[in-house]
PDB file of C-alpha atoms and ligand atoms in Angstrom:
ATOM      1  CA  MET A  24       7.017  16.663  -2.932  1.00 98.00           C
ATOM      2  CA  GLY A  25       5.019  13.563  -3.827  1.00 98.00           C
ATOM      3  CA  HIS A  26       4.899  10.057  -2.364  1.00 98.00           C
ATOM      4  CA  ILE A  27       7.736   7.557  -2.540  1.00 97.00           C
ATOM      5  CA  ARG A  28       7.767   5.051  -5.397  1.00 95.00           C
ATOM      6  CA  PRO A  29       5.869   7.792  -7.211  1.00 97.00           C
ATOM      7  CA  ASP A  30       3.246   7.187  -9.871  1.00 96.00           C
ATOM      8  CA  ALA A  31       2.202   9.545 -12.653  1.00 98.00           C
ATOM      9  CA  ASP A  32      -0.232  11.366 -10.342  1.00 98.00           C
ATOM     10  CA  ALA A  33       2.520  12.080  -7.808  1.00 98.00           C
ATOM     11  CA  ILE A  34       5.000  13.274 -10.458  1.00 98.00           C
ATOM     12  CA  GLY A  35       2.265  15.063 -12.437  1.00 99.00           C
ATOM     13  CA  SER A  36       1.197  16.863  -9.253  1.00 99.00           C
ATOM     14  CA  VAL A  37       4.723  17.915  -8.309  1.00 99.00           C
ATOM     15  CA  THR A  38       5.437  19.225 -11.805  1.00 99.00           C
ATOM     16  CA  THR A  39       2.048  21.002 -11.989  1.00 99.00           C
ATOM     17  CA  VAL A  40       2.794  22.885  -8.757  1.00 98.00           C
ATOM     18  CA  LEU A  41       6.365  23.615  -9.891  1.00 98.00           C
ATOM     19  CA  GLN A  42       5.172  25.155 -13.154  1.00 98.00           C
ATOM     20  CA  ALA A  43       2.390  27.117 -11.417  1.00 98.00           C
ATOM     21  CA  LEU A  44       4.785  28.563  -8.842  1.00 98.00           C
ATOM     22  CA  HIS A  45       7.335  29.432 -11.524  1.00 98.00           C
ATOM     23  CA  GLN A  46       4.584  31.237 -13.443  1.00 98.00           C
ATOM     24  CA  LEU A  47       3.815  33.199 -10.261  1.00 98.00           C
ATOM     25  CA  GLY A  48       7.487  34.188 -10.019  1.00 98.00           C
ATOM     26  CA  LYS A  49       8.287  31.949  -7.044  1.00 97.00           C
ATOM     27  CA  THR A  50      11.376  29.824  -6.509  1.00 98.00           C
ATOM     28  CA  ALA A  51      10.338  26.182  -6.189  1.00 98.00           C
ATOM     29  CA  SER A  52      11.920  22.745  -6.468  1.00 98.00           C
ATOM     30  CA  GLY A  53      10.492  19.213  -6.616  1.00 98.00           C
ATOM     31  CA  TRP A  54      11.482  16.327  -4.316  1.00 98.00           C
ATOM     32  CA  ILE A  55      10.839  12.627  -3.656  1.00 98.00           C
ATOM     33  CA  GLY A  56      12.012  11.242  -0.300  1.00 98.00           C
ATOM     34  CA  GLN A  57      13.881   8.130  -1.433  1.00 98.00           C
ATOM     35  CA  PRO A  58      17.521   7.410  -2.335  1.00 97.00           C
ATOM     36  CA  GLU A  59      16.790   5.581  -5.599  1.00 95.00           C
ATOM     37  CA  ALA A  60      15.603   7.091  -8.887  1.00 95.00           C
ATOM     38  CA  PHE A  61      11.922   6.749  -9.761  1.00 95.00           C
ATOM     39  CA  ALA A  62      10.546   4.872 -12.812  1.00 93.00           C
ATOM     40  CA  ALA A  63      12.193   6.210 -15.972  1.00 93.00           C
ATOM     41  CA  ASN A  64       8.947   6.414 -17.991  1.00 94.00           C
ATOM     42  CA  LEU A  65       7.763   9.181 -15.623  1.00 97.00           C
ATOM     43  CA  LEU A  66      10.526  11.365 -17.079  1.00 98.00           C
ATOM     44  CA  SER A  67       8.162  11.860 -20.046  1.00 98.00           C
ATOM     45  CA  ILE A  68       6.215  14.293 -17.814  1.00 98.00           C
ATOM     46  CA  PRO A  69       7.379  17.935 -18.253  1.00 98.00           C
ATOM     47  CA  LEU A  70       9.944  19.027 -15.629  1.00 98.00           C
ATOM     48  CA  ALA A  71      10.080  15.538 -14.061  1.00 98.00           C
ATOM     49  CA  ASP A  72      13.819  15.527 -14.806  1.00 98.00           C
ATOM     50  CA  GLN A  73      14.149  18.453 -12.382  1.00 98.00           C
ATOM     51  CA  ILE A  74      12.736  16.459  -9.444  1.00 98.00           C
ATOM     52  CA  THR A  75      15.406  15.352  -6.973  1.00 98.00           C
ATOM     53  CA  CYS A  76      15.329  12.049  -5.088  1.00 98.00           C
ATOM     54  CA  ALA A  77      16.883  12.656  -1.660  1.00 98.00           C
ATOM     55  CA  THR A  78      16.871  11.406   1.912  1.00 98.00           C
ATOM     56  CA  GLU A  79      17.267  14.755   3.701  1.00 98.00           C
ATOM     57  CA  LEU A  80      14.415  17.275   3.845  1.00 98.00           C
ATOM     58  CA  PRO A  81      15.415  20.390   1.857  1.00 98.00           C
ATOM     59  CA  LYS A  82      15.115  23.797   3.562  1.00 97.00           C
ATOM     60  CA  ALA A  83      12.135  25.879   2.440  1.00 98.00           C
ATOM     61  CA  ASP A  84       9.638  28.563   3.499  1.00 98.00           C
ATOM     62  CA  LEU A  85       6.730  26.339   2.521  1.00 98.00           C
ATOM     63  CA  TYR A  86       6.221  22.675   1.726  1.00 98.00           C
ATOM     64  CA  VAL A  87       3.531  21.380  -0.637  1.00 98.00           C
ATOM     65  CA  VAL A  88       2.877  17.667  -0.032  1.00 98.00           C
ATOM     66  CA  LEU A  89       1.046  16.008  -2.930  1.00 99.00           C
ATOM     67  CA  ASP A  90      -0.840  12.729  -3.456  1.00 98.00           C
ATOM     68  CA  CYS A  91       0.168  11.457   0.008  1.00 98.00           C
ATOM     69  CA  GLY A  92      -2.557   9.868   2.174  1.00 96.00           C
ATOM     70  CA  SER A  93      -0.348  10.235   5.222  1.00 97.00           C
ATOM     71  CA  LEU A  94       2.906  11.941   6.144  1.00 97.00           C
ATOM     72  CA  ASP A  95       4.880   8.658   6.071  1.00 96.00           C
ATOM     73  CA  ARG A  96       4.170   8.425   2.344  1.00 97.00           C
ATOM     74  CA  THR A  97       6.822  11.181   1.988  1.00 98.00           C
ATOM     75  CA  GLY A  98       9.377   8.493   2.922  1.00 98.00           C
ATOM     76  CA  ALA A  99      12.718   9.835   4.134  1.00 98.00           C
ATOM     77  CA  PHE A 100      11.211  13.318   4.687  1.00 98.00           C
ATOM     78  CA  SER A 101       8.395  12.183   6.972  1.00 98.00           C
ATOM     79  CA  SER A 102       9.982  12.507  10.413  1.00 98.00           C
ATOM     80  CA  ALA A 103      11.522  15.930   9.668  1.00 98.00           C
ATOM     81  CA  LEU A 104       8.202  17.080   8.166  1.00 98.00           C
ATOM     82  CA  SER A 105       6.271  16.016  11.239  1.00 97.00           C
ATOM     83  CA  ASP A 106       8.655  18.040  13.443  1.00 97.00           C
ATOM     84  CA  THR A 107       8.989  21.174  11.311  1.00 97.00           C
ATOM     85  CA  ASP A 108       7.517  24.610  12.127  1.00 97.00           C
ATOM     86  CA  THR A 109       7.501  25.427   8.410  1.00 98.00           C
ATOM     87  CA  PRO A 110       3.939  25.537   7.034  1.00 98.00           C
ATOM     88  CA  ILE A 111       2.736  22.625   4.904  1.00 98.00           C
ATOM     89  CA  ILE A 112       0.049  22.642   2.227  1.00 98.00           C
ATOM     90  CA  MET A 113      -1.390  19.162   1.704  1.00 98.00           C
ATOM     91  CA  VAL A 114      -3.260  18.384  -1.518  1.00 98.00           C
ATOM     92  CA  ASP A 115      -4.650  14.854  -1.808  1.00 98.00           C
ATOM     93  CA  HIS A 116      -7.548  12.613  -2.862  1.00 97.00           C
ATOM     94  CA  HIS A 117      -7.116   9.458  -0.735  1.00 95.00           C
ATOM     95  CA  ALA A 118     -10.143   8.331   1.271  1.00 90.00           C
ATOM     96  CA  SER A 119      -7.742   7.097   3.953  1.00 90.00           C
ATOM     97  CA  ASN A 120      -6.051  10.533   4.329  1.00 94.00           C
ATOM     98  CA  THR A 121      -4.990  11.104   7.935  1.00 95.00           C
ATOM     99  CA  GLY A 122      -5.440  14.894   7.781  1.00 96.00           C
ATOM    100  CA  PHE A 123      -1.938  16.357   8.163  1.00 97.00           C
ATOM    101  CA  GLY A 124      -0.478  19.740   7.223  1.00 97.00           C
ATOM    102  CA  THR A 125      -1.162  23.389   8.037  1.00 98.00           C
ATOM    103  CA  TRP A 126      -3.616  23.787   5.160  1.00 98.00           C
ATOM    104  CA  GLN A 127      -5.492  20.841   3.696  1.00 98.00           C
ATOM    105  CA  LEU A 128      -6.925  20.600   0.220  1.00 98.00           C
ATOM    106  CA  LEU A 129      -8.482  17.128   0.426  1.00 98.00           C
ATOM    107  CA  ASP A 130     -11.156  15.807  -1.918  1.00 98.00           C
ATOM    108  CA  PRO A 131     -11.707  12.011  -1.849  1.00 96.00           C
ATOM    109  CA  THR A 132     -14.172  12.354  -4.760  1.00 96.00           C
ATOM    110  CA  ALA A 133     -11.418  13.762  -7.007  1.00 98.00           C
ATOM    111  CA  GLU A 134     -10.103  11.254  -9.545  1.00 97.00           C
ATOM    112  CA  SER A 135      -6.512  12.396  -9.082  1.00 98.00           C
ATOM    113  CA  THR A 136      -4.536  14.913  -7.070  1.00 98.00           C
ATOM    114  CA  THR A 137      -3.888  16.762 -10.333  1.00 99.00           C
ATOM    115  CA  THR A 138      -7.688  17.209 -10.691  1.00 98.00           C
ATOM    116  CA  ILE A 139      -7.737  19.151  -7.403  1.00 98.00           C
ATOM    117  CA  LEU A 140      -4.722  21.166  -8.570  1.00 98.00           C
ATOM    118  CA  ARG A 141      -6.576  22.248 -11.739  1.00 98.00           C
ATOM    119  CA  ALA A 142      -9.172  24.028  -9.556  1.00 97.00           C
ATOM    120  CA  TRP A 143      -6.451  25.521  -7.347  1.00 98.00           C
ATOM    121  CA  LEU A 144      -4.588  26.911 -10.366  1.00 98.00           C
ATOM    122  CA  ARG A 145      -7.780  28.570 -11.571  1.00 98.00           C
ATOM    123  CA  ASP A 146      -8.123  30.319  -8.177  1.00 97.00           C
ATOM    124  CA  LEU A 147      -4.476  31.398  -8.334  1.00 97.00           C
ATOM    125  CA  GLY A 148      -4.928  32.876 -11.814  1.00 98.00           C
ATOM    126  CA  VAL A 149      -2.310  30.530 -13.282  1.00 98.00           C
ATOM    127  CA  GLU A 150      -2.586  30.111 -17.057  1.00 98.00           C
ATOM    128  CA  LEU A 151      -3.170  26.533 -18.247  1.00 98.00           C
ATOM    129  CA  THR A 152      -0.212  26.041 -20.587  1.00 98.00           C
ATOM    130  CA  THR A 153       0.169  22.918 -22.750  1.00 98.00           C
ATOM    131  CA  SER A 154       2.956  21.812 -20.468  1.00 98.00           C
ATOM    132  CA  ILE A 155       0.878  22.182 -17.279  1.00 99.00           C
ATOM    133  CA  ALA A 156      -2.016  20.415 -19.048  1.00 99.00           C
ATOM    134  CA  HIS A 157       0.363  17.507 -19.825  1.00 98.00           C
ATOM    135  CA  SER A 158       1.269  17.167 -16.119  1.00 99.00           C
ATOM    136  CA  ILE A 159      -2.377  17.308 -15.002  1.00 99.00           C
ATOM    137  CA  TYR A 160      -3.435  14.816 -17.692  1.00 98.00           C
ATOM    138  CA  ALA A 161      -0.672  12.386 -16.640  1.00 98.00           C
ATOM    139  CA  GLY A 162      -2.268  12.073 -13.186  1.00 98.00           C
ATOM    140  CA  LEU A 163      -5.820  12.017 -14.524  1.00 98.00           C
ATOM    141  CA  VAL A 164      -5.407   9.374 -17.231  1.00 98.00           C
ATOM    142  CA  THR A 165      -3.481   6.960 -14.988  1.00 96.00           C
ATOM    143  CA  ASP A 166      -5.465   7.323 -11.746  1.00 95.00           C
ATOM    144  CA  THR A 167      -8.746   6.773 -13.668  1.00 95.00           C
ATOM    145  CA  GLY A 168      -7.410   3.640 -15.392  1.00 91.00           C
ATOM    146  CA  SER A 169      -7.688   5.475 -18.727  1.00 95.00           C
ATOM    147  CA  PHE A 170     -11.079   7.020 -17.841  1.00 97.00           C
ATOM    148  CA  ARG A 171     -12.644   3.737 -16.750  1.00 91.00           C
ATOM    149  CA  TRP A 172     -13.950   5.248 -13.467  1.00 90.00           C
ATOM    150  CA  GLY A 173     -14.616   8.761 -12.233  1.00 95.00           C
ATOM    151  CA  ARG A 174     -17.236  11.501 -12.239  1.00 97.00           C
ATOM    152  CA  PRO A 175     -18.784  12.928 -15.421  1.00 98.00           C
ATOM    153  CA  ALA A 176     -16.731  16.100 -14.838  1.00 97.00           C
ATOM    154  CA  MET A 177     -13.474  14.183 -15.437  1.00 98.00           C
ATOM    155  CA  HIS A 178     -14.337  14.120 -19.146  1.00 98.00           C
ATOM    156  CA  GLU A 179     -14.868  17.889 -19.115  1.00 98.00           C
ATOM    157  CA  LEU A 180     -11.475  18.322 -17.480  1.00 98.00           C
ATOM    158  CA  ALA A 181      -9.920  15.956 -20.035  1.00 98.00           C
ATOM    159  CA  GLY A 182     -11.521  18.025 -22.812  1.00 98.00           C
ATOM    160  CA  GLU A 183     -10.068  21.232 -21.427  1.00 98.00           C
ATOM    161  CA  LEU A 184      -6.599  19.650 -21.181  1.00 98.00           C
ATOM    162  CA  VAL A 185      -6.699  18.078 -24.656  1.00 98.00           C
ATOM    163  CA  ALA A 186      -7.795  21.450 -26.116  1.00 98.00           C
ATOM    164  CA  THR A 187      -4.421  22.937 -25.092  1.00 98.00           C
ATOM    165  CA  GLY A 188      -2.790  20.692 -27.720  1.00 98.00           C
ATOM    166  CA  ILE A 189      -1.300  17.908 -25.588  1.00 98.00           C
ATOM    167  CA  ASN A 190      -0.482  14.682 -27.442  1.00 98.00           C
ATOM    168  CA  THR A 191      -2.644  12.111 -25.635  1.00 98.00           C
ATOM    169  CA  ARG A 192      -1.328   9.219 -27.728  1.00 97.00           C
ATOM    170  CA  CYS A 193       2.301   9.957 -26.786  1.00 97.00           C
ATOM    171  CA  ILE A 194       1.445  10.585 -23.127  1.00 98.00           C
ATOM    172  CA  ALA A 195      -0.426   7.268 -22.795  1.00 96.00           C
ATOM    173  CA  GLY A 196       2.262   5.481 -24.787  1.00 94.00           C
ATOM    174  CA  ALA A 197       5.060   6.624 -22.492  1.00 95.00           C
ATOM    175  CA  LEU A 198       3.130   6.203 -19.232  1.00 95.00           C
ATOM    176  CA  MET A 199       1.198   2.987 -19.847  1.00 92.00           C
ATOM    177  CA  ASP A 200       2.002   1.113 -23.055  1.00 89.00           C
ATOM    178  CA  ASP A 201       5.786   1.104 -23.351  1.00 88.00           C
ATOM    179  CA  VAL A 202       7.236  -2.396 -22.659  1.00 90.00           C
ATOM    180  CA  SER A 203      10.528  -4.128 -23.335  1.00 92.00           C
ATOM    181  CA  ILE A 204      11.032  -7.736 -24.441  1.00 94.00           C
ATOM    182  CA  PRO A 205      12.462  -8.764 -20.997  1.00 95.00           C
ATOM    183  CA  GLY A 206       9.468  -6.965 -19.472  1.00 95.00           C
ATOM    184  CA  LEU A 207       7.022  -8.995 -21.559  1.00 96.00           C
ATOM    185  CA  ARG A 208       8.840 -12.211 -20.601  1.00 97.00           C
ATOM    186  CA  MET A 209       8.622 -11.292 -16.918  1.00 98.00           C
ATOM    187  CA  VAL A 210       4.892 -10.565 -17.237  1.00 97.00           C
ATOM    188  CA  GLY A 211       4.384 -13.957 -18.910  1.00 98.00           C
ATOM    189  CA  GLN A 212       6.225 -15.795 -16.146  1.00 98.00           C
ATOM    190  CA  VAL A 213       4.399 -13.963 -13.370  1.00 98.00           C
ATOM    191  CA  LEU A 214       0.991 -14.460 -15.008  1.00 98.00           C
ATOM    192  CA  SER A 215       1.536 -18.177 -15.591  1.00 98.00           C
ATOM    193  CA  ALA A 216       2.234 -18.643 -11.870  1.00 98.00           C
ATOM    194  CA  ILE A 217      -1.002 -17.002 -10.649  1.00 97.00           C
ATOM    195  CA  THR A 218      -2.523 -18.574  -7.546  1.00 97.00           C
ATOM    196  CA  VAL A 219      -6.078 -18.154  -6.276  1.00 97.00           C
ATOM    197  CA  PRO A 220      -6.174 -19.217  -2.606  1.00 97.00           C
ATOM    198  CA  GLU A 221      -9.388 -19.066  -0.613  1.00 96.00           C
ATOM    199  CA  ILE A 222     -10.100 -17.882   2.919  1.00 96.00           C
ATOM    200  CA  ASP A 223     -13.549 -18.453   4.453  1.00 93.00           C
ATOM    201  CA  GLY A 224     -15.088 -18.596   0.977  1.00 94.00           C
ATOM    202  CA  HIS A 225     -13.326 -15.415  -0.242  1.00 96.00           C
ATOM    203  CA  ARG A 226     -10.999 -15.885  -3.203  1.00 97.00           C
ATOM    204  CA  VAL A 227      -7.831 -13.837  -3.686  1.00 98.00           C
ATOM    205  CA  ALA A 228      -6.112 -13.816  -7.104  1.00 98.00           C
ATOM    206  CA  ILE A 229      -2.400 -13.432  -6.393  1.00 98.00           C
ATOM    207  CA  LEU A 230       0.455 -12.507  -8.718  1.00 98.00           C
ATOM    208  CA  THR A 231       3.950 -12.693  -7.270  1.00 98.00           C
ATOM    209  CA  ALA A 232       6.786 -10.797  -8.945  1.00 98.00           C
ATOM    210  CA  THR A 233       9.757 -12.240  -7.095  1.00 98.00           C
ATOM    211  CA  HIS A 234      13.030 -10.329  -6.902  1.00 97.00           C
ATOM    212  CA  ASP A 235      14.851 -12.598  -9.350  1.00 97.00           C
ATOM    213  CA  LEU A 236      12.022 -12.458 -11.907  1.00 97.00           C
ATOM    214  CA  ILE A 237      11.982  -8.643 -12.063  1.00 96.00           C
ATOM    215  CA  GLN A 238      15.738  -8.171 -12.441  1.00 94.00           C
ATOM    216  CA  GLY A 239      16.412  -5.940 -15.444  1.00 91.00           C
ATOM    217  CA  CYS A 240      12.758  -4.923 -15.806  1.00 92.00           C
ATOM    218  CA  ALA A 241      11.575  -1.327 -15.656  1.00 89.00           C
ATOM    219  CA  MET A 242       9.492  -0.374 -12.634  1.00 88.00           C
ATOM    220  CA  ASN A 243       6.476   0.544 -14.788  1.00 88.00           C
ATOM    221  CA  GLU A 244       6.526  -2.975 -16.283  1.00 93.00           C
ATOM    222  CA  VAL A 245       6.312  -4.457 -12.790  1.00 95.00           C
ATOM    223  CA  GLU A 246       3.632  -1.936 -11.797  1.00 93.00           C
ATOM    224  CA  SER A 247       1.574  -2.826 -14.885  1.00 92.00           C
ATOM    225  CA  LEU A 248       0.947  -6.336 -13.486  1.00 96.00           C
ATOM    226  CA  VAL A 249      -1.892  -4.960 -11.388  1.00 95.00           C
ATOM    227  CA  ASP A 250      -3.948  -4.337 -14.538  1.00 93.00           C
ATOM    228  CA  TYR A 251      -4.257  -8.113 -14.987  1.00 95.00           C
ATOM    229  CA  VAL A 252      -5.724  -8.883 -11.561  1.00 94.00           C
ATOM    230  CA  ARG A 253      -8.037  -5.877 -11.336  1.00 90.00           C
ATOM    231  CA  GLY A 254     -10.641  -7.536 -13.540  1.00 88.00           C
ATOM    232  CA  VAL A 255     -10.515 -11.137 -12.273  1.00 91.00           C
ATOM    233  CA  GLY A 256     -14.248 -11.520 -11.670  1.00 90.00           C
ATOM    234  CA  ALA A 257     -13.819 -14.976 -10.188  1.00 92.00           C
ATOM    235  CA  ALA A 258     -11.881 -13.499  -7.246  1.00 96.00           C
ATOM    236  CA  ASP A 259     -12.993 -11.033  -4.577  1.00 96.00           C
ATOM    237  CA  VAL A 260      -9.588  -9.377  -4.300  1.00 98.00           C
ATOM    238  CA  GLY A 261      -6.707  -9.159  -6.756  1.00 98.00           C
ATOM    239  CA  ALA A 262      -3.209  -8.751  -5.287  1.00 98.00           C
ATOM    240  CA  VAL A 263       0.247  -8.203  -6.749  1.00 98.00           C
ATOM    241  CA  PHE A 264       3.313  -8.851  -4.594  1.00 98.00           C
ATOM    242  CA  LYS A 265       6.315  -6.913  -5.936  1.00 98.00           C
ATOM    243  CA  GLU A 266       9.583  -7.967  -4.310  1.00 98.00           C
ATOM    244  CA  TYR A 267      11.612  -4.862  -5.122  1.00 95.00           C
ATOM    245  CA  ARG A 268      14.276  -5.838  -2.577  1.00 93.00           C
ATOM    246  CA  PRO A 269      14.914  -9.402  -1.374  1.00 97.00           C
ATOM    247  CA  GLY A 270      12.312 -10.099   1.302  1.00 98.00           C
ATOM    248  CA  TRP A 271      10.672  -6.650   0.931  1.00 97.00           C
ATOM    249  CA  PHE A 272       7.369  -6.378  -0.908  1.00 98.00           C
ATOM    250  CA  ALA A 273       5.235  -3.524  -2.190  1.00 97.00           C
ATOM    251  CA  VAL A 274       1.731  -4.957  -2.462  1.00 98.00           C
ATOM    252  CA  SER A 275      -1.136  -3.682  -4.630  1.00 98.00           C
ATOM    253  CA  LEU A 276      -4.749  -4.629  -3.912  1.00 98.00           C
ATOM    254  CA  ARG A 277      -7.669  -4.194  -6.311  1.00 97.00           C
ATOM    255  CA  THR A 278     -11.313  -5.255  -6.414  1.00 95.00           C
ATOM    256  CA  THR A 279     -14.312  -4.952  -8.691  1.00 91.00           C
ATOM    257  CA  LYS A 280     -16.621  -6.104  -5.874  1.00 94.00           C
ATOM    258  CA  ASP A 281     -18.329  -4.131  -3.140  1.00 94.00           C
ATOM    259  CA  ILE A 282     -15.296  -4.568  -0.883  1.00 94.00           C
ATOM    260  CA  ASP A 283     -13.133  -1.928   0.815  1.00 95.00           C
ATOM    261  CA  VAL A 284      -9.579  -3.057   0.014  1.00 96.00           C
ATOM    262  CA  SER A 285      -8.153   0.017   1.777  1.00 95.00           C
ATOM    263  CA  ALA A 286      -9.429  -1.532   5.050  1.00 96.00           C
ATOM    264  CA  ILE A 287      -7.494  -4.716   4.214  1.00 98.00           C
ATOM    265  CA  ALA A 288      -4.351  -2.689   3.380  1.00 97.00           C
ATOM    266  CA  ALA A 289      -4.773  -0.621   6.561  1.00 96.00           C
ATOM    267  CA  ARG A 290      -4.618  -3.801   8.685  1.00 97.00           C
ATOM    268  CA  ILE A 291      -1.097  -4.334   7.320  1.00 98.00           C
ATOM    269  CA  GLY A 292      -0.002  -0.699   7.710  1.00 96.00           C
ATOM    270  CA  GLY A 293      -1.056   0.661   4.301  1.00 95.00           C
ATOM    271  CA  GLY A 294      -4.004   2.526   2.855  1.00 94.00           C
ATOM    272  CA  GLY A 295      -5.433   3.936  -0.347  1.00 93.00           C
ATOM    273  CA  HIS A 296      -8.857   4.010  -1.984  1.00 92.00           C
ATOM    274  CA  VAL A 297     -11.895   1.725  -1.594  1.00 93.00           C
ATOM    275  CA  ARG A 298     -11.138  -0.272  -4.777  1.00 93.00           C
ATOM    276  CA  ALA A 299      -7.365   0.330  -5.072  1.00 94.00           C
ATOM    277  CA  ALA A 300      -5.034   0.184  -2.107  1.00 96.00           C
ATOM    278  CA  GLY A 301      -1.562  -0.906  -1.124  1.00 96.00           C
ATOM    279  CA  TYR A 302       0.940  -1.570   1.628  1.00 97.00           C
ATOM    280  CA  THR A 303       4.526  -2.694   2.102  1.00 97.00           C
ATOM    281  CA  THR A 304       5.675  -5.698   4.074  1.00 98.00           C
ATOM    282  CA  THR A 305       8.591  -8.077   4.647  1.00 98.00           C
ATOM    283  CA  GLY A 306       8.961 -11.857   4.842  1.00 98.00           C
ATOM    284  CA  THR A 307       9.099 -14.928   2.647  1.00 98.00           C
ATOM    285  CA  VAL A 308       6.621 -15.317  -0.205  1.00 98.00           C
ATOM    286  CA  ALA A 309       4.624 -17.843   1.836  1.00 98.00           C
ATOM    287  CA  GLU A 310       4.576 -15.534   4.873  1.00 98.00           C
ATOM    288  CA  VAL A 311       3.440 -12.420   3.015  1.00 98.00           C
ATOM    289  CA  HIS A 312       0.725 -14.380   1.187  1.00 98.00           C
ATOM    290  CA  GLN A 313      -0.501 -15.767   4.493  1.00 98.00           C
ATOM    291  CA  GLU A 314      -0.463 -12.294   6.060  1.00 98.00           C
ATOM    292  CA  LEU A 315      -2.753 -10.998   3.304  1.00 98.00           C
ATOM    293  CA  LEU A 316      -5.141 -13.956   3.529  1.00 98.00           C
ATOM    294  CA  ALA A 317      -5.466 -13.416   7.281  1.00 98.00           C
ATOM    295  CA  ALA A 318      -6.263  -9.714   6.724  1.00 98.00           C
ATOM    296  CA  VAL A 319      -8.806 -10.555   3.997  1.00 98.00           C
ATOM    297  CA  GLY A 320     -10.452 -13.050   6.329  1.00 97.00           C
ATOM    298  CA  ALA A 321     -10.530 -10.576   9.205  1.00 97.00           C
ATOM    299  CA  VAL A 322     -11.987  -7.702   7.163  1.00 96.00           C
ATOM    300  CA  LEU A 323     -14.525  -9.631   5.067  1.00 94.00           C
ATOM    301  CA  ASN A 324     -16.004 -11.726   7.884  1.00 88.00           C
TER     302      ASN A 324
HETATM  303  P1  AMP B  19      -0.705   1.006  -6.030  1.00 96.95           P
HETATM  304  O1  AMP B  19      -1.233  -0.363  -5.958  1.00 96.95           O
HETATM  305  O2  AMP B  19       0.721   1.138  -5.624  1.00 96.95           O
HETATM  306  O3  AMP B  19      -1.043   1.662  -7.329  1.00 96.95           O
HETATM  307  O4  AMP B  19      -1.512   1.836  -4.931  1.00 96.95           O
HETATM  308  C1  AMP B  19      -2.919   1.885  -4.912  1.00 96.95           C
HETATM  309  C2  AMP B  19      -3.358   2.909  -3.926  1.00 96.95           C
HETATM  310  O5  AMP B  19      -2.971   2.539  -2.602  1.00 96.95           O
HETATM  311  C3  AMP B  19      -2.741   4.266  -4.199  1.00 96.95           C
HETATM  312  O6  AMP B  19      -3.738   5.239  -4.069  1.00 96.95           O
HETATM  313  C4  AMP B  19      -1.675   4.423  -3.152  1.00 96.95           C
HETATM  314  O7  AMP B  19      -1.539   5.729  -2.737  1.00 96.95           O
HETATM  315  C5  AMP B  19      -2.143   3.539  -2.020  1.00 96.95           C
HETATM  316  N1  AMP B  19      -0.968   2.892  -1.421  1.00 96.95           N
HETATM  317  C6  AMP B  19      -0.090   2.094  -2.055  1.00 96.95           C
HETATM  318  N2  AMP B  19       0.890   1.691  -1.218  1.00 96.95           N
HETATM  319  C7  AMP B  19       0.636   2.273  -0.032  1.00 96.95           C
HETATM  320  C8  AMP B  19       1.303   2.267   1.250  1.00 96.95           C
HETATM  321  N3  AMP B  19       2.442   1.584   1.473  1.00 96.95           N
HETATM  322  N4  AMP B  19       0.735   2.993   2.237  1.00 96.95           N
HETATM  323  C9  AMP B  19      -0.391   3.694   2.042  1.00 96.95           C
HETATM  324  N5  AMP B  19      -1.062   3.737   0.868  1.00 96.95           N
HETATM  325  C10 AMP B  19      -0.565   3.038  -0.158  1.00 96.95           C
HETATM  326 MN1   MN B  20      -0.275   8.177  -6.311  1.00 96.95          MN
HETATM  327 MN1   MN B  21      -3.359   9.780  -6.910  1.00 96.95          MN
END
């Protein structure tokens, strides 16, 4: 299982483990702990169509929890998972990881959870098929912002994956570039309404994708908004408020400065990485903006 509202690293990790276990002759199934379907563009990842979204923890002899910085990131499964006697393998790369599970494969220097899985598969003697390489690459290319950040070794890993014959143009196209006309219109409206409030001399560039604006848009189109605020050099923090349900926001934080945005997210119940973090919250637009500004002020002063 991967985290709720999964990204390509979560789905790529689940499908990598599925394919590895199948190769080893094991019975395995993939799960996301939410009632609603995940973003349709993630179905381009091999075996993603075999992942079930559910609210009840499936029975198993072993759970593998992937790309989750804490147990609550498993959503509807989290309380049953915290009570279970069944062993749990945790594989993750979040700096804010709380350290759960029976066995922990945690590497905060890894660019993606799929990067850690590549090493694990080697130890297990699993053959790197083109299809497994596709799943691993999906997590790697997206979590590195198309190889903008990461260790030198990420390029060696990318080389190994590309050498299996994966189609990097199609993978990137499906995961990152595909947009609809209503999606482009939504992006235009959200971008034109950017605000840059200030707290104690710290500027926060804010995009707000309200519930009515994102009606009819694909989830990956809404998620792509964060790419616009990541590079706003005039601000200390870039934030995207995504009102997926009326009054309920998933918030993404980014920075290019020497600022730990995961500390800001953690103040509001979230977490993540030093330069990319997130949290969820509820309220009116004004309230949730104010809540973030207060957290920015508290952390940066
Ligand atoms: P996102 O902005 O959704 O791409 O998330 C950026 C980073 O923050 C990812 O590594 C997420 O795992 C983490 N993150 C996002 N939302 C949450 C949350 N509600 N709780 C904990 N971590 C989160
Ligand atoms: Mn993720
Ligand atoms: Mn990840």
